[in-house]
Structures are given as structure tokens and as C-alpha cells.
Coordinates of C-alpha atoms and ligand atoms in Angstrom, one line a residue:
Chain A
M1 CA 0.0 0.0 0.0
N2 CA 1.4 3.4 -0.9
A3 CA -0.8 5.6 1.3
T4 CA 0.6 8.9 2.6
L5 CA -0.4 9.9 6.1
P6 CA -1.1 13.6 6.7
L7 CA 1.8 15.6 8.1
S8 CA 0.8 18.9 9.9
P9 CA 3.4 21.8 10.1
Q10 CA 3.8 21.1 13.8
V11 CA 4.5 17.4 13.4
F12 CA 6.7 18.2 10.4
A13 CA 8.7 20.5 12.6
I14 CA 9.4 18.0 15.3
L15 CA 9.9 15.0 12.9
S16 CA 12.3 16.8 10.6
G17 CA 14.1 18.1 13.7
L18 CA 14.6 14.6 15.0
I19 CA 15.8 13.4 11.6
E20 CA 18.2 16.2 11.3
E21 CA 19.5 15.8 14.8
R22 CA 20.2 12.1 14.3
T23 CA 21.3 12.0 10.6
G24 CA 22.2 15.5 9.5
I25 CA 19.7 15.3 6.7
R26 CA 17.7 18.5 6.4
Y27 CA 14.2 18.9 5.1
S28 CA 12.9 22.4 4.6
E29 CA 9.2 23.3 5.0
A30 CA 8.9 23.0 1.2
D31 CA 9.8 19.3 1.5
R32 CA 6.9 18.6 3.9
E33 CA 4.9 16.5 1.3
L34 CA 8.1 14.6 0.3
L35 CA 8.9 13.7 3.9
A36 CA 5.4 12.5 4.5
E37 CA 5.7 10.3 1.4
R38 CA 9.0 8.8 2.6
V39 CA 8.1 8.3 6.2
S40 CA 4.5 7.0 5.8
P41 CA 5.4 3.5 4.5
R42 CA 7.6 2.9 7.6
A43 CA 4.9 4.3 10.0
I44 CA 2.2 2.1 8.4
E45 CA 4.5 -1.0 8.4
R46 CA 4.9 -0.4 12.2
G47 CA 1.1 -0.3 12.6
F48 CA 0.6 3.4 13.1
D49 CA -2.0 5.5 11.3
S50 CA -0.7 8.8 12.5
L51 CA 2.8 10.3 11.9
L52 CA 2.7 11.9 15.4
D53 CA 2.3 8.4 16.9
Y54 CA 5.2 7.3 14.8
Y55 CA 7.3 10.2 15.9
Y56 CA 6.7 9.2 19.5
C57 CA 7.8 5.7 18.5
L58 CA 11.1 7.1 17.2
R59 CA 11.5 9.2 20.2
Y60 CA 10.4 6.9 23.1
D61 CA 10.0 3.3 22.0
A62 CA 12.3 0.7 23.4
D63 CA 13.1 -0.2 19.8
A64 CA 13.6 3.4 18.7
G65 CA 17.2 2.9 17.5
A66 CA 16.4 0.0 15.2
E67 CA 13.3 1.8 13.9
L68 CA 15.3 4.9 13.1
A69 CA 17.9 2.8 11.3
L70 CA 15.1 1.4 9.1
L71 CA 13.7 4.9 8.5
V72 CA 17.1 6.2 7.5
D73 CA 17.3 3.5 4.9
S74 CA 14.2 4.9 3.3
L75 CA 15.3 8.5 3.6
V76 CA 18.8 8.5 2.3
V77 CA 19.7 9.0 -1.4
N78 CA 22.0 6.2 -2.3
E79 CA 22.6 7.3 -5.9
T80 CA 26.2 6.5 -6.9
Y81 CA 28.1 4.7 -9.7
F82 CA 31.5 3.4 -10.6
F83 CA 34.1 5.9 -11.8
R84 CA 31.9 8.8 -10.6
E85 CA 34.1 11.9 -10.5
A86 CA 37.1 9.6 -10.9
D87 CA 39.7 12.3 -11.5
A88 CA 39.6 13.1 -7.8
L89 CA 40.3 9.5 -7.0
R90 CA 43.3 9.4 -9.3
V91 CA 44.6 12.7 -7.8
V92 CA 44.6 11.4 -4.3
R93 CA 46.2 8.2 -5.4
D94 CA 49.1 10.0 -7.1
L95 CA 49.4 13.0 -4.8
V96 CA 49.0 11.4 -1.3
L97 CA 48.8 7.6 -1.3
A98 CA 51.7 6.7 -3.8
P99 CA 54.3 9.0 -2.1
Q100 CA 53.4 7.5 1.3
I101 CA 53.9 4.0 -0.1
E102 CA 57.2 4.9 -1.7
A103 CA 58.3 6.2 1.7
G104 CA 57.6 2.8 3.1
R105 CA 54.3 3.6 4.9
R106 CA 50.9 2.0 4.6
P107 CA 48.5 4.9 3.9
R108 CA 44.8 4.8 5.0
L109 CA 41.9 6.0 2.9
W110 CA 38.3 6.3 4.2
S111 CA 35.3 6.5 2.0
A112 CA 33.0 8.2 4.5
A113 CA 29.6 8.0 2.7
C114 CA 30.2 5.0 0.5
S115 CA 26.6 4.1 -0.2
T116 CA 26.5 0.8 -2.0
G117 CA 30.3 0.6 -2.5
E118 CA 31.0 1.8 -6.0
E119 CA 33.2 4.6 -4.7
P120 CA 35.7 2.6 -2.6
L121 CA 35.7 -0.2 -5.3
T122 CA 36.6 2.4 -7.9
Q123 CA 39.4 3.6 -5.7
A124 CA 40.5 0.0 -5.2
M125 CA 40.6 -0.5 -9.0
L126 CA 42.7 2.7 -9.5
L127 CA 45.2 1.6 -6.9
D128 CA 45.3 -2.0 -8.2
A129 CA 46.1 -0.7 -11.7
E130 CA 49.3 0.8 -10.2
G131 CA 50.1 -2.2 -8.0
L132 CA 49.3 -0.3 -4.9
L133 CA 46.1 -2.0 -3.7
T134 CA 47.6 -4.4 -1.2
R135 CA 49.8 -1.6 0.2
T136 CA 46.9 0.7 1.1
E137 CA 44.2 0.3 3.8
L138 CA 40.7 1.1 2.7
V139 CA 37.9 1.7 5.1
A140 CA 34.4 2.5 3.8
S141 CA 31.3 3.4 5.8
D142 CA 27.8 4.7 5.5
I143 CA 24.8 5.4 7.8
S144 CA 22.6 3.1 5.8
A145 CA 22.6 -0.6 6.8
R146 CA 20.8 -1.5 3.7
A147 CA 23.3 0.2 1.4
L148 CA 26.2 -1.5 3.3
E149 CA 24.6 -4.9 2.9
R150 CA 24.6 -4.4 -0.9
A151 CA 28.1 -3.1 -0.8
R152 CA 29.3 -6.2 1.0
R153 CA 27.5 -8.4 -1.6
G154 CA 29.5 -6.8 -4.4
F155 CA 26.9 -7.4 -7.1
Y156 CA 26.0 -4.5 -9.4
R157 CA 23.9 -3.8 -12.5
G158 CA 22.2 -1.1 -14.5
R159 CA 22.9 2.5 -13.6
A160 CA 25.8 1.7 -11.3
L161 CA 27.7 0.7 -14.5
R162 CA 26.8 3.7 -16.6
A163 CA 30.3 5.3 -16.6
L164 CA 32.6 2.2 -16.8
P165 CA 35.7 2.8 -18.8
D166 CA 37.0 0.0 -21.1
G167 CA 39.1 -2.7 -19.5
V168 CA 37.2 -2.9 -16.2
I169 CA 34.9 -5.8 -17.1
G170 CA 36.9 -9.0 -17.1
R171 CA 39.6 -7.5 -14.9
W172 CA 37.8 -6.3 -11.8
L173 CA 34.1 -6.9 -12.5
F174 CA 32.8 -10.2 -13.9
P175 CA 29.5 -10.7 -15.7
E176 CA 27.0 -12.7 -13.6
D177 CA 23.2 -13.1 -14.4
D178 CA 22.0 -9.7 -15.4
G179 CA 24.8 -7.8 -13.8
V180 CA 28.4 -8.0 -12.7
R181 CA 30.2 -9.2 -9.6
A182 CA 33.2 -7.4 -8.1
A183 CA 36.5 -9.4 -7.9
S184 CA 36.8 -10.9 -4.4
R185 CA 40.2 -9.4 -3.8
L186 CA 38.7 -6.0 -4.3
L187 CA 35.9 -6.7 -1.9
Q188 CA 38.3 -8.2 0.6
A189 CA 40.5 -5.0 0.4
V190 CA 37.7 -2.8 1.7
D191 CA 36.7 -2.9 5.4
Y192 CA 33.0 -1.9 5.5
R193 CA 31.6 -0.4 8.7
R194 CA 28.4 1.3 9.6
V195 CA 29.2 4.8 10.8
N196 CA 26.9 7.8 11.3
L197 CA 29.0 10.9 10.5
L198 CA 27.3 12.8 13.3
D199 CA 28.5 10.2 15.8
C200 CA 31.8 11.8 16.9
A201 CA 32.9 8.9 19.0
A202 CA 32.3 6.4 16.2
V203 CA 34.3 8.5 13.8
E204 CA 37.1 9.0 16.2
A205 CA 37.3 5.2 16.8
L206 CA 38.3 4.8 13.1
G207 CA 41.7 6.4 13.7
T208 CA 43.5 8.8 11.4
F209 CA 43.5 8.8 7.6
D210 CA 45.7 10.1 4.8
V211 CA 42.6 10.6 2.6
I212 CA 39.0 11.0 3.5
L213 CA 36.4 10.9 0.7
C214 CA 33.1 12.5 1.7
R215 CA 31.4 13.1 -1.6
N216 CA 27.8 14.0 -2.4
A217 CA 26.6 13.5 1.2
L218 CA 27.0 16.9 2.8
I219 CA 24.6 18.4 0.2
Y220 CA 21.7 17.0 2.2
F221 CA 22.9 18.6 5.4
G222 CA 22.2 22.1 6.8
D223 CA 25.1 24.5 7.1
E224 CA 25.6 24.0 10.9
R225 CA 25.9 20.2 10.5
I226 CA 28.3 20.6 7.6
K227 CA 30.6 22.7 9.7
R228 CA 30.5 20.2 12.5
V229 CA 31.0 17.2 10.3
V230 CA 33.9 18.9 8.4
A231 CA 35.5 19.7 11.8
T232 CA 35.2 16.1 12.9
L233 CA 36.6 14.8 9.6
S234 CA 39.5 17.3 9.7
A235 CA 40.5 16.0 13.1
R236 CA 40.8 12.5 11.6
L237 CA 43.2 13.7 8.9
A238 CA 46.9 12.9 9.3
P239 CA 49.3 15.9 8.6
N240 CA 49.2 16.6 4.9
G241 CA 46.1 14.5 4.6
C242 CA 43.4 15.3 2.1
L243 CA 39.6 15.7 2.4
V244 CA 37.7 15.3 -0.9
I245 CA 34.1 16.4 -1.4
G246 CA 31.9 16.2 -4.4
V247 CA 32.5 18.4 -7.5
A248 CA 29.2 20.2 -6.9
E249 CA 30.0 20.9 -3.3
S250 CA 32.2 23.6 -1.7
L251 CA 33.5 24.4 1.7
L252 CA 34.7 27.8 0.8
R253 CA 31.8 29.5 2.7
F254 CA 32.8 27.9 6.0
D255 CA 36.2 29.0 7.0
T256 CA 37.7 25.6 7.7
A257 CA 41.2 24.9 9.0
L258 CA 42.0 23.1 5.7
A259 CA 43.6 24.7 2.7
C260 CA 41.8 24.4 -0.6
Q261 CA 44.3 23.3 -3.3
E262 CA 43.9 22.5 -6.9
H263 CA 45.7 19.6 -8.6
R264 CA 45.1 18.7 -12.2
G265 CA 41.8 20.5 -12.1
V266 CA 40.6 18.7 -9.0
F267 CA 40.0 20.6 -5.7
V268 CA 41.1 19.0 -2.5
Y269 CA 41.1 20.3 1.1
R270 CA 44.5 19.7 2.7
K271 CA 45.6 19.6 6.3
T272 CA 48.6 21.8 6.2
E273 CA 49.0 22.2 9.9
P274 CA 49.3 19.3 12.4
Chain B
M1 CA -7.9 -7.3 27.0
S2 CA -4.3 -8.2 28.1
G3 CA -3.5 -11.9 28.0
H4 CA -5.7 -12.5 25.0
A5 CA -4.0 -11.1 21.9
S6 CA -0.6 -9.8 20.9
A7 CA 0.4 -6.4 22.2
R8 CA -0.1 -5.0 18.7
A9 CA -3.6 -6.4 18.5
R10 CA -4.5 -5.0 21.9
A11 CA -3.1 -1.6 20.9
T12 CA -5.1 -1.6 17.7
A13 CA -8.2 -2.6 19.7
C14 CA -7.8 0.4 22.1
R15 CA -7.2 2.8 19.2
T16 CA -10.4 1.6 17.5
L17 CA -12.5 1.6 20.6
G18 CA -11.8 5.3 21.2
Q19 CA -13.6 6.1 18.0
F20 CA -16.9 4.6 19.2
P21 CA -19.6 6.3 21.3
T22 CA -19.2 5.4 24.9
H23 CA -20.5 2.1 26.1
P24 CA -20.0 1.1 29.8
E25 CA -18.4 -2.2 28.8
I26 CA -15.9 -0.6 26.5
N27 CA -15.0 2.0 29.1
V28 CA -14.2 -0.7 31.7
R29 CA -12.0 -2.5 29.2
L30 CA -10.1 0.7 28.3
R31 CA -9.6 1.5 32.0
E32 CA -8.1 -1.9 32.5
A33 CA -5.8 -1.3 29.5
L34 CA -4.3 1.7 31.3
S35 CA -2.2 -0.8 33.2
D36 CA -1.4 -3.1 30.3
V37 CA 2.2 -4.3 30.2
D38 CA 2.7 -2.9 26.7
P39 CA 3.3 0.9 26.5
W40 CA 1.5 1.3 23.2
V41 CA -1.6 -0.3 24.7
R42 CA -1.5 2.2 27.5
Y43 CA -0.9 4.9 25.0
Y44 CA -4.0 4.2 22.9
A45 CA -6.1 3.5 26.0
C46 CA -5.2 7.0 27.3
Q47 CA -6.1 8.6 23.9
A48 CA -9.3 6.7 23.7
L49 CA -10.4 7.5 27.3
G50 CA -9.6 11.1 26.6
R51 CA -11.6 11.2 23.5
I52 CA -14.7 9.7 25.2
R53 CA -14.1 12.0 28.2
D54 CA -14.1 9.3 30.8
E55 CA -14.0 11.3 34.0
F56 CA -13.6 8.2 36.1
S57 CA -10.1 7.7 34.7
T58 CA -8.8 11.2 35.6
S59 CA -6.7 10.1 38.5
A60 CA -5.3 7.0 36.8
I61 CA -4.4 9.1 33.7
V62 CA -2.7 11.7 35.9
A63 CA -0.7 8.9 37.5
L64 CA 0.5 7.9 34.0
L65 CA 2.3 11.2 33.7
R66 CA 5.0 9.3 35.7
D67 CA 5.0 6.3 33.4
N68 CA 8.4 4.8 32.4
S69 CA 7.6 5.2 28.8
G70 CA 7.6 8.7 27.3
Q71 CA 4.9 8.0 24.8
V72 CA 2.5 7.1 27.6
Q73 CA 3.2 10.4 29.3
V74 CA 2.4 12.4 26.1
A75 CA -0.8 10.4 25.5
A76 CA -1.8 11.0 29.1
L77 CA -1.4 14.8 28.5
E78 CA -3.5 14.7 25.4
A79 CA -6.2 12.8 27.3
L80 CA -6.2 15.3 30.2
A81 CA -6.9 18.0 27.7
R82 CA -10.4 16.7 27.4
L83 CA -11.1 16.0 31.1
S84 CA -12.6 18.6 33.4
G85 CA -11.7 19.7 36.9
P86 CA -8.7 21.2 38.6
E87 CA -6.5 18.1 38.5
P88 CA -6.0 18.0 34.7
L89 CA -5.4 21.7 34.5
Q90 CA -2.8 21.6 37.2
A91 CA -1.0 18.6 35.6
L92 CA -1.0 20.3 32.2
T93 CA 0.4 23.5 33.6
L94 CA 3.2 21.6 35.4
A95 CA 4.1 19.6 32.3
S96 CA 4.1 22.8 30.1
A97 CA 7.3 23.7 32.0
S98 CA 8.9 20.3 31.5
E99 CA 12.6 20.0 30.4
D100 CA 11.7 17.3 27.9
P101 CA 10.7 19.4 24.8
D102 CA 8.2 16.7 23.7
I103 CA 6.5 16.6 27.0
Q104 CA 6.4 20.4 27.0
R105 CA 4.9 20.5 23.5
A106 CA 2.4 17.8 24.2
A107 CA 1.2 19.8 27.3
L108 CA 1.0 23.0 25.1
V109 CA -1.1 21.1 22.5
A110 CA -3.3 19.8 25.3
L111 CA -3.8 23.2 26.8
G112 CA -5.0 24.4 23.3
I113 CA -7.4 21.5 23.0
S114 CA -8.7 22.1 26.5
K115 CA -9.8 25.6 25.4
R116 CA -9.5 26.7 29.1
H117 CA -9.0 30.4 29.5
E118 CA -6.3 29.7 32.1
A119 CA -4.2 28.3 29.3
R120 CA -3.8 31.7 27.5
P121 CA -1.0 33.2 29.5
I122 CA 0.9 29.9 29.5
L123 CA 0.7 29.6 25.7
Q124 CA 1.6 33.3 25.2
R125 CA 4.7 32.8 27.3
A126 CA 5.6 29.7 25.2
L127 CA 5.6 31.8 22.0
G128 CA 9.0 33.0 23.2
A129 CA 10.5 29.5 23.5
G130 CA 13.9 28.9 22.1
E131 CA 13.0 26.0 19.9
P132 CA 11.1 26.9 16.7
A133 CA 9.0 23.7 16.9
T134 CA 7.8 24.7 20.4
R135 CA 6.9 28.2 19.2
L136 CA 5.0 26.7 16.4
V137 CA 3.1 24.3 18.7
A138 CA 2.3 27.1 21.1
L139 CA 1.0 29.3 18.3
S140 CA -1.2 26.6 16.9
A141 CA -2.5 25.9 20.5
L142 CA -3.2 29.5 21.0
A143 CA -5.2 29.6 17.8
E144 CA -7.4 26.9 19.3
L145 CA -8.4 29.4 22.0
G146 CA -8.7 32.2 19.5
F147 CA -6.5 35.3 19.7
S148 CA -9.3 37.5 21.2
D149 CA -8.4 41.1 20.6
D150 CA -4.8 40.9 21.2
L151 CA -3.0 40.3 17.9
R152 CA 0.4 41.6 19.1
P153 CA 1.9 38.1 19.7
L154 CA 0.7 37.0 16.3
I155 CA 2.1 40.1 14.6
G156 CA 5.5 39.6 16.3
L157 CA 5.7 36.0 15.0
T158 CA 5.2 37.1 11.4
R159 CA 8.8 38.2 11.6
D160 CA 10.1 35.0 13.4
P161 CA 13.5 33.8 12.2
D162 CA 12.0 30.4 11.5
A163 CA 10.1 30.1 8.2
A164 CA 7.5 27.6 9.5
V165 CA 6.6 29.9 12.4
R166 CA 6.3 32.9 10.1
I167 CA 4.1 31.0 7.7
A168 CA 1.8 29.8 10.5
A169 CA 1.6 33.2 12.1
L170 CA 0.7 34.9 8.8
G171 CA -1.8 32.1 8.0
F172 CA -3.6 32.8 11.3
L173 CA -3.4 36.5 10.9
S174 CA -4.7 36.4 7.4
S175 CA -7.8 34.3 8.3
E176 CA -8.7 36.5 11.4
V177 CA -11.9 38.4 10.6
G178 CA -12.2 42.0 11.6
Q179 CA -10.6 45.3 11.0
A180 CA -7.7 44.8 13.4
A181 CA -6.1 41.9 11.5
S182 CA -6.5 43.7 8.1
S183 CA -4.9 46.8 9.6
A184 CA -2.1 44.8 11.0
L185 CA -1.4 43.2 7.7
L186 CA -1.4 46.6 5.9
D187 CA 1.0 47.9 8.5
L188 CA 3.4 45.0 7.9
L189 CA 3.1 45.4 4.2
D190 CA 3.8 49.2 4.5
H191 CA 7.1 48.3 6.1
E192 CA 8.0 45.5 3.7
P193 CA 6.1 46.1 0.5
T194 CA 8.1 43.5 -1.5
R195 CA 7.2 40.6 0.8
D196 CA 5.1 38.2 -1.3
D197 CA 3.9 36.2 1.7
L198 CA 2.3 39.4 3.1
V199 CA 0.6 40.0 -0.2
V200 CA -0.8 36.4 -0.3
A201 CA -1.9 36.8 3.4
L202 CA -3.7 40.1 2.7
A203 CA -5.4 38.5 -0.4
R204 CA -7.5 36.1 1.7
P205 CA -11.1 36.9 0.8
I206 CA -12.2 38.0 4.3
A207 CA -15.4 40.1 4.5
G208 CA -14.5 43.8 4.4
R209 CA -10.9 43.3 3.5
A210 CA -11.1 44.6 -0.1
D211 CA -12.6 47.9 1.2
T212 CA -9.8 48.3 3.8
I213 CA -7.3 47.8 1.0
L214 CA -9.1 50.3 -1.2
A215 CA -9.1 52.9 1.6
A216 CA -5.3 52.4 2.0
L217 CA -4.9 52.9 -1.7
Q218 CA -6.1 56.4 -1.5
S219 CA -2.8 57.5 0.0
A220 CA -0.3 54.7 -0.8
M221 CA 2.9 55.5 -2.5
E222 CA 4.6 53.5 -5.2
P223 CA 5.8 50.1 -3.9
L224 CA 3.0 49.8 -1.4
A225 CA 0.3 50.7 -4.0
V226 CA 1.6 48.0 -6.3
A227 CA 1.5 45.4 -3.5
L228 CA -2.0 46.4 -2.5
V229 CA -3.2 46.1 -6.0
A230 CA -1.5 42.7 -6.3
A231 CA -3.4 41.6 -3.2
L232 CA -6.7 42.7 -4.7
S233 CA -5.9 41.0 -8.0
R234 CA -5.2 37.7 -6.2
M235 CA -8.3 37.9 -4.1
N236 CA -10.6 36.8 -6.8
S237 CA -13.9 38.1 -5.4
V238 CA -16.6 40.5 -6.6
E239 CA -15.6 43.0 -3.9
A240 CA -12.0 42.8 -5.0
A241 CA -12.8 43.3 -8.6
R242 CA -15.0 46.3 -7.7
A243 CA -12.2 47.7 -5.5
L244 CA -9.7 47.4 -8.4
E245 CA -12.0 49.4 -10.7
S246 CA -12.4 52.0 -8.0
A247 CA -8.7 52.2 -7.6
L248 CA -8.5 53.2 -11.3
L249 CA -10.6 56.2 -10.5
S250 CA -8.7 57.2 -7.3
P251 CA -7.2 60.7 -7.1
N252 CA -3.9 59.0 -6.1
D253 CA -1.6 58.6 -9.2
A254 CA 0.3 55.7 -7.7
S255 CA -3.0 53.8 -7.2
R256 CA -4.3 54.5 -10.7
R257 CA -1.0 53.4 -12.3
A258 CA -0.9 50.1 -10.3
A259 CA -4.6 49.5 -11.0
A260 CA -4.2 50.2 -14.8
A261 CA -1.2 47.8 -15.0
A262 CA -3.1 45.1 -13.1
L263 CA -6.4 45.4 -15.0
S264 CA -4.6 45.6 -18.4
A265 CA -2.7 42.4 -17.5
R266 CA -6.0 40.7 -16.7
G267 CA -7.6 41.7 -19.9
E268 CA -11.1 41.0 -18.7
L269 CA -13.8 42.0 -21.3
A270 CA -16.0 43.6 -18.7
E271 CA -13.2 45.9 -17.6
K272 CA -12.3 47.1 -21.1
P273 CA -14.6 50.2 -21.3
L274 CA -13.1 51.5 -18.0
L275 CA -9.6 51.0 -19.3
E276 CA -10.5 52.6 -22.6
R277 CA -11.7 55.7 -20.7
A278 CA -8.6 55.8 -18.6
A279 CA -6.4 55.4 -21.8
L280 CA -8.1 58.4 -23.4
T281 CA -8.9 60.7 -20.5
D282 CA -6.6 60.1 -17.5
R283 CA -4.5 63.2 -16.6
D284 CA -1.4 61.0 -16.0
P285 CA 0.4 59.9 -19.1
E286 CA 1.7 56.8 -17.4
V287 CA -1.8 55.7 -16.5
R288 CA -2.9 56.3 -20.1
R289 CA 0.0 54.3 -21.5
L290 CA -0.6 51.3 -19.1
A291 CA -4.4 51.3 -19.7
A292 CA -3.9 51.5 -23.5
A293 CA -1.6 48.4 -23.3
V294 CA -4.6 46.1 -23.1
F295 CA -5.7 47.1 -26.6
T296 CA -2.3 46.6 -28.2
Q297 CA -1.8 43.1 -26.8
Ligands
LIG301 C1 24.5 10.2 -2.8 S1 25.3 9.0 -1.8 C2 27.0 9.4 -2.2 C3 27.8 8.1 -2.5 C4 29.2 8.4 -3.0 N1 30.0 9.0 -2.0 C5 29.2 9.2 -4.3 O1 29.7 10.3 -4.3 O2 28.7 8.7 -5.3 C6 25.1 9.8 -0.2 C7 25.3 8.8 0.9 O3 25.5 9.5 2.2 C8 25.0 8.7 3.2 N2 24.7 9.5 4.4 C9 23.7 10.4 4.6 N3 23.8 10.9 5.9 C10 24.8 10.2 6.5 C11 25.4 10.3 7.8 N4 24.8 11.1 8.7 N5 26.4 9.5 8.1 C12 26.9 8.7 7.1 N6 26.4 8.6 5.9 C13 25.4 9.3 5.5 C14 23.7 8.1 2.6 O4 23.3 6.9 3.2 C15 24.2 7.9 1.1 O5 24.6 6.5 0.9

């Protein structure tokens, strides 16, 4: 059933507030109908016929954490594909990871909103092409349990493959049924975790990184959250480490402690001070 | 009810029973359900007993304000809104100062539903709450009581930093009948004549509003005159159409220009003779030009 339950401005205010507080994802008043459409199926599934009752469930039920995780799965935009904005991934490989490896270290890269895994797997392919994959540690995380489950499965089809360059199929991706399966050594090279970027303690527990990719996730956040998340991520960067955001995103309006640098037409945010 | 079916079925039963007219047997079952082991059963039992105004349950429901589950506390507050006597009012007043914002908001909503006059000062104070959601809830609750003659809090909130609060305040102000609300909207528009939301609010077809706008048009200067005419154009009523035509005959140049532009843009057949006369005889060349535009389109 696809019914949408009514969402009054008051209930919208508290529900969207709760969602923003827990996930960072911001809904403006103009998105009221959209939010009602996205939340209603979960509320109905839980046996509620009012979104206020469902809000109280998210707020007070003994099971609230699990319910919120399921709701998040239906709210997030998981849109991603292989080799999306791949120039940036080549730049961080050549600029940051390769020099570290040459210096005898094992650099760490974190894909912080990895969705269904196309981004970390693309990075893994680009590293593998230069013989650097086994010498780099790749961590990938997302808030969405459902997206991570698909990432771990490593099976892709359709739009995920829309920008594949030649030479990828047969080397890193292998046809299977109506899609492709990622090579197991790529999948094994990525350590998938479920991490909410707003959860400072969980982020801190990941350690420090030479590269953090946080692409096309902050666009759904309000400015205050972006500032906080960027500060948390900056604290996780090793000296000279790089934060990469999406090409359509910019941090220039928040004065961050990171230096914006351009390399081969790609903008990265660099930690120049320890 | 407990012991028979699953918690979910018992909760659904309570929810459904609250929608039926009172029946002694049903009330007894619902009262029992207030002490069910499942919080959602207690939640819906509270709601249902409130809805059927079961005064026998007052004390038991007040006791549930200390329930371990937050959702039962908010349902108890909602139920108390519909129960009479001093005990519910006292409980709601206390909860309206709670540190838990959801408890506080549920109490404010309940005070609105209760329609008790004692609620007014509490709700007015809550209009100044730090959280926008709380201001919004307090405003909507106050609307349940009616704003009586004091529109000041409402006018203040039309400039709230939060968009949802502003929209709600303007929505209430625009649907208030009477001269005071119309004058307040005109005053706001005079200060910010380019605010579209004010034009939309003023354009609500409330009795007498078109005449108030027309009166203001007698002396309005340029940006305000355009905004007032825009409100009349949006209003879509016989009075508004008549007011627009009168504006075209106003001694005030700014009003005639705005009206000529608006009427020309509408291009209604019935208004053409009036525009033709203005195009030929108005003393202001700008009015003549704007009025003539309808014939060249
Ligand atoms: C559009 S995808 C971007 C995927 C990939 N980085 C790319 O650029 O193609 C955005 C992802 O951000 C994730 N996300 C949203 N809020 C998050 C949060 N608070 N913590 C972690 N991930 C979050 C969503 O689950 C979603 O998978």
C-alpha cells in the first residue's frame, strides 16, 4: 500500500528536527509532502495510522534505535556509480597515497559516505592498476545498513555501471546473471563499517587517515551540520592528509582549518597544519 | 484485553474503541488497558479514554504522567486536555514547563485542546520558546483558544526567524476576521512592500478586506500601491474586482498606475470600457499608457 499519512506543520517541525539531529539530513518546509511520502510506509508498516504516533515511537519506543535505522534507509539518497568523479580518486592516489607507499608507509583511505560501495571499489581498481592496492588500507562506511549490505554483496547492475571505462569488465568486474560481480580481492580489500558521520565517538574510533572521501553526502545537510562534520573529519586527517568532497560541493563559505588546493583540475582540502 | 491477543492487536483494539460512542463495557476495558504491560496499549487507552471524556479515569491518567515510557506520558497529557476539573489543568500547567521538549509540547497542544482560559498566559509565554518547533506548537494551540483582541503576539511572530513559524503566524493573521487583522497586515506590508507572503496573506477573501485595501490605496505611494493592487488581483472576489475598478478612479496617481497595470494584464472583457476611458482621459500619461496596453496586446 502506498498511502501517505497527513503531516501537519507542527509534526513536520518535530519529525524533521529529529531526523536532522540524528542523521544531519535536512528537510525544509517546502519538502513537507516529500517527507510525508517517505516516512509514511515505515509508519504504516509499524502499525501506526498517525505520523505523530510514529514520531513518539522514534522518540520513546524501546526499539527506537532500530526503527530509526530502518527509517534512515528509506530517507537517504544512495545514488552512486562506478568511476563517478574519478579524476579526484586518481589525484589522491598520485598526490597522497603513492608517495606514502614509496616512503615505506601503509596509507589509510576512508570513503565516509560510501553508499553501495561503488566509490571505494573504484578507488581500489585505480590503486590496483598501479600495483598499490595491497599496500593501502581502505575503510568504507555509511549510515545506511541496507546500502552497506549491498556493498558487501558486491553485485551490481544497471545504472551503477553507466560510466565504466574500457578494460574494467573482465579485470575487476565479472558478468553474472543480469549484472556483474566485483572481484573478491577488491571486496576483501575494503573494510566496510556502519558509521553515522554525526557520531563523533564512532568517527574518532576509526583512527586517522591520509585521505577522506566525503562526496555527495553533505549536500543533504544544513550548514551548521556541515561545519560540525567537516571539523570532525578534519580532526581525523593525518598531517598533509586530504579531504575530498563532491565536485558540486564547496566548503569555501565555511572557513575551515583546511587549505583548498587545486591539482590537475581537482579541488582537495588539505591539512597543512598538524 | 491483556492476556488474550498480541500487544499490537491490543493496541489496535484500544485505538479503534476510542472512535466509538461510549459504552459502559468498552470504558471498563479501556480503563483496564491503562495498566497493560505494553506501553502502546497504555498509549492508545489514554487517547481513547480522553476522546470519550471518561472522567472516572482522571486520577489513573494523571498517574501515568510518571509512566516509564515517554509515549504514555504524552498520551496522558492529550487525554487530560479533554477531562474537566482542577486536577488535569494543574497537571498540564506543570508539564508545560517540562525540560523534555516533547512533554512540554504535548502539554501545550493539550492546553490548546482544553480551550480553558487559564491556558492563554501559559501559551503566550511559550511563544517566546527557544526551539522553533515549540513556538509553532504554542502558536497553533493559542489559535485553538482564539486570539481574542490581542493580535500583538501573532504580529510579532510574522517576523520570526523560523520560516514555518512565520508561515503559520501569517496564516492565522490572514484568516482572522475583523478590521484589526486587516490593519495589522497593511501595516506590515507598509514596512516591507516587497514581501510576497504578506501580499498572499492580505489577499485572503475575508469580508470587508477589499474595502480596507481600497481605503489604504487612497494615500499609498509606489511600492505599497503595487503590493495592495497585487493583493486585490489575487483575491478573486466580486468585492476585490470592484475595488480594483475604484482604484483606477482614485485621485492618487500611484494607485491608478498600479490598477491600470493590473487590469490591463488581466484583460477581462467587462473591464475594457473602463480601461478605454482611462487610456483616453486620465490626466497622468503613465496611466494612459498602461491602460492602453490592453488594446495593443
Ligand atoms: C548520494 S550518496 C554518495 C555516494 C558516493 N560518495 C558518491 O559520491 O557517489 C550519499 C550517501 O550519504 C549517506 N549518508 C547520509 N547521511 C549520512 C550520515 N549522517 N552518516 C553517514 N552517511 C550518511 C547516505 O546513506 C548515502 O549513501
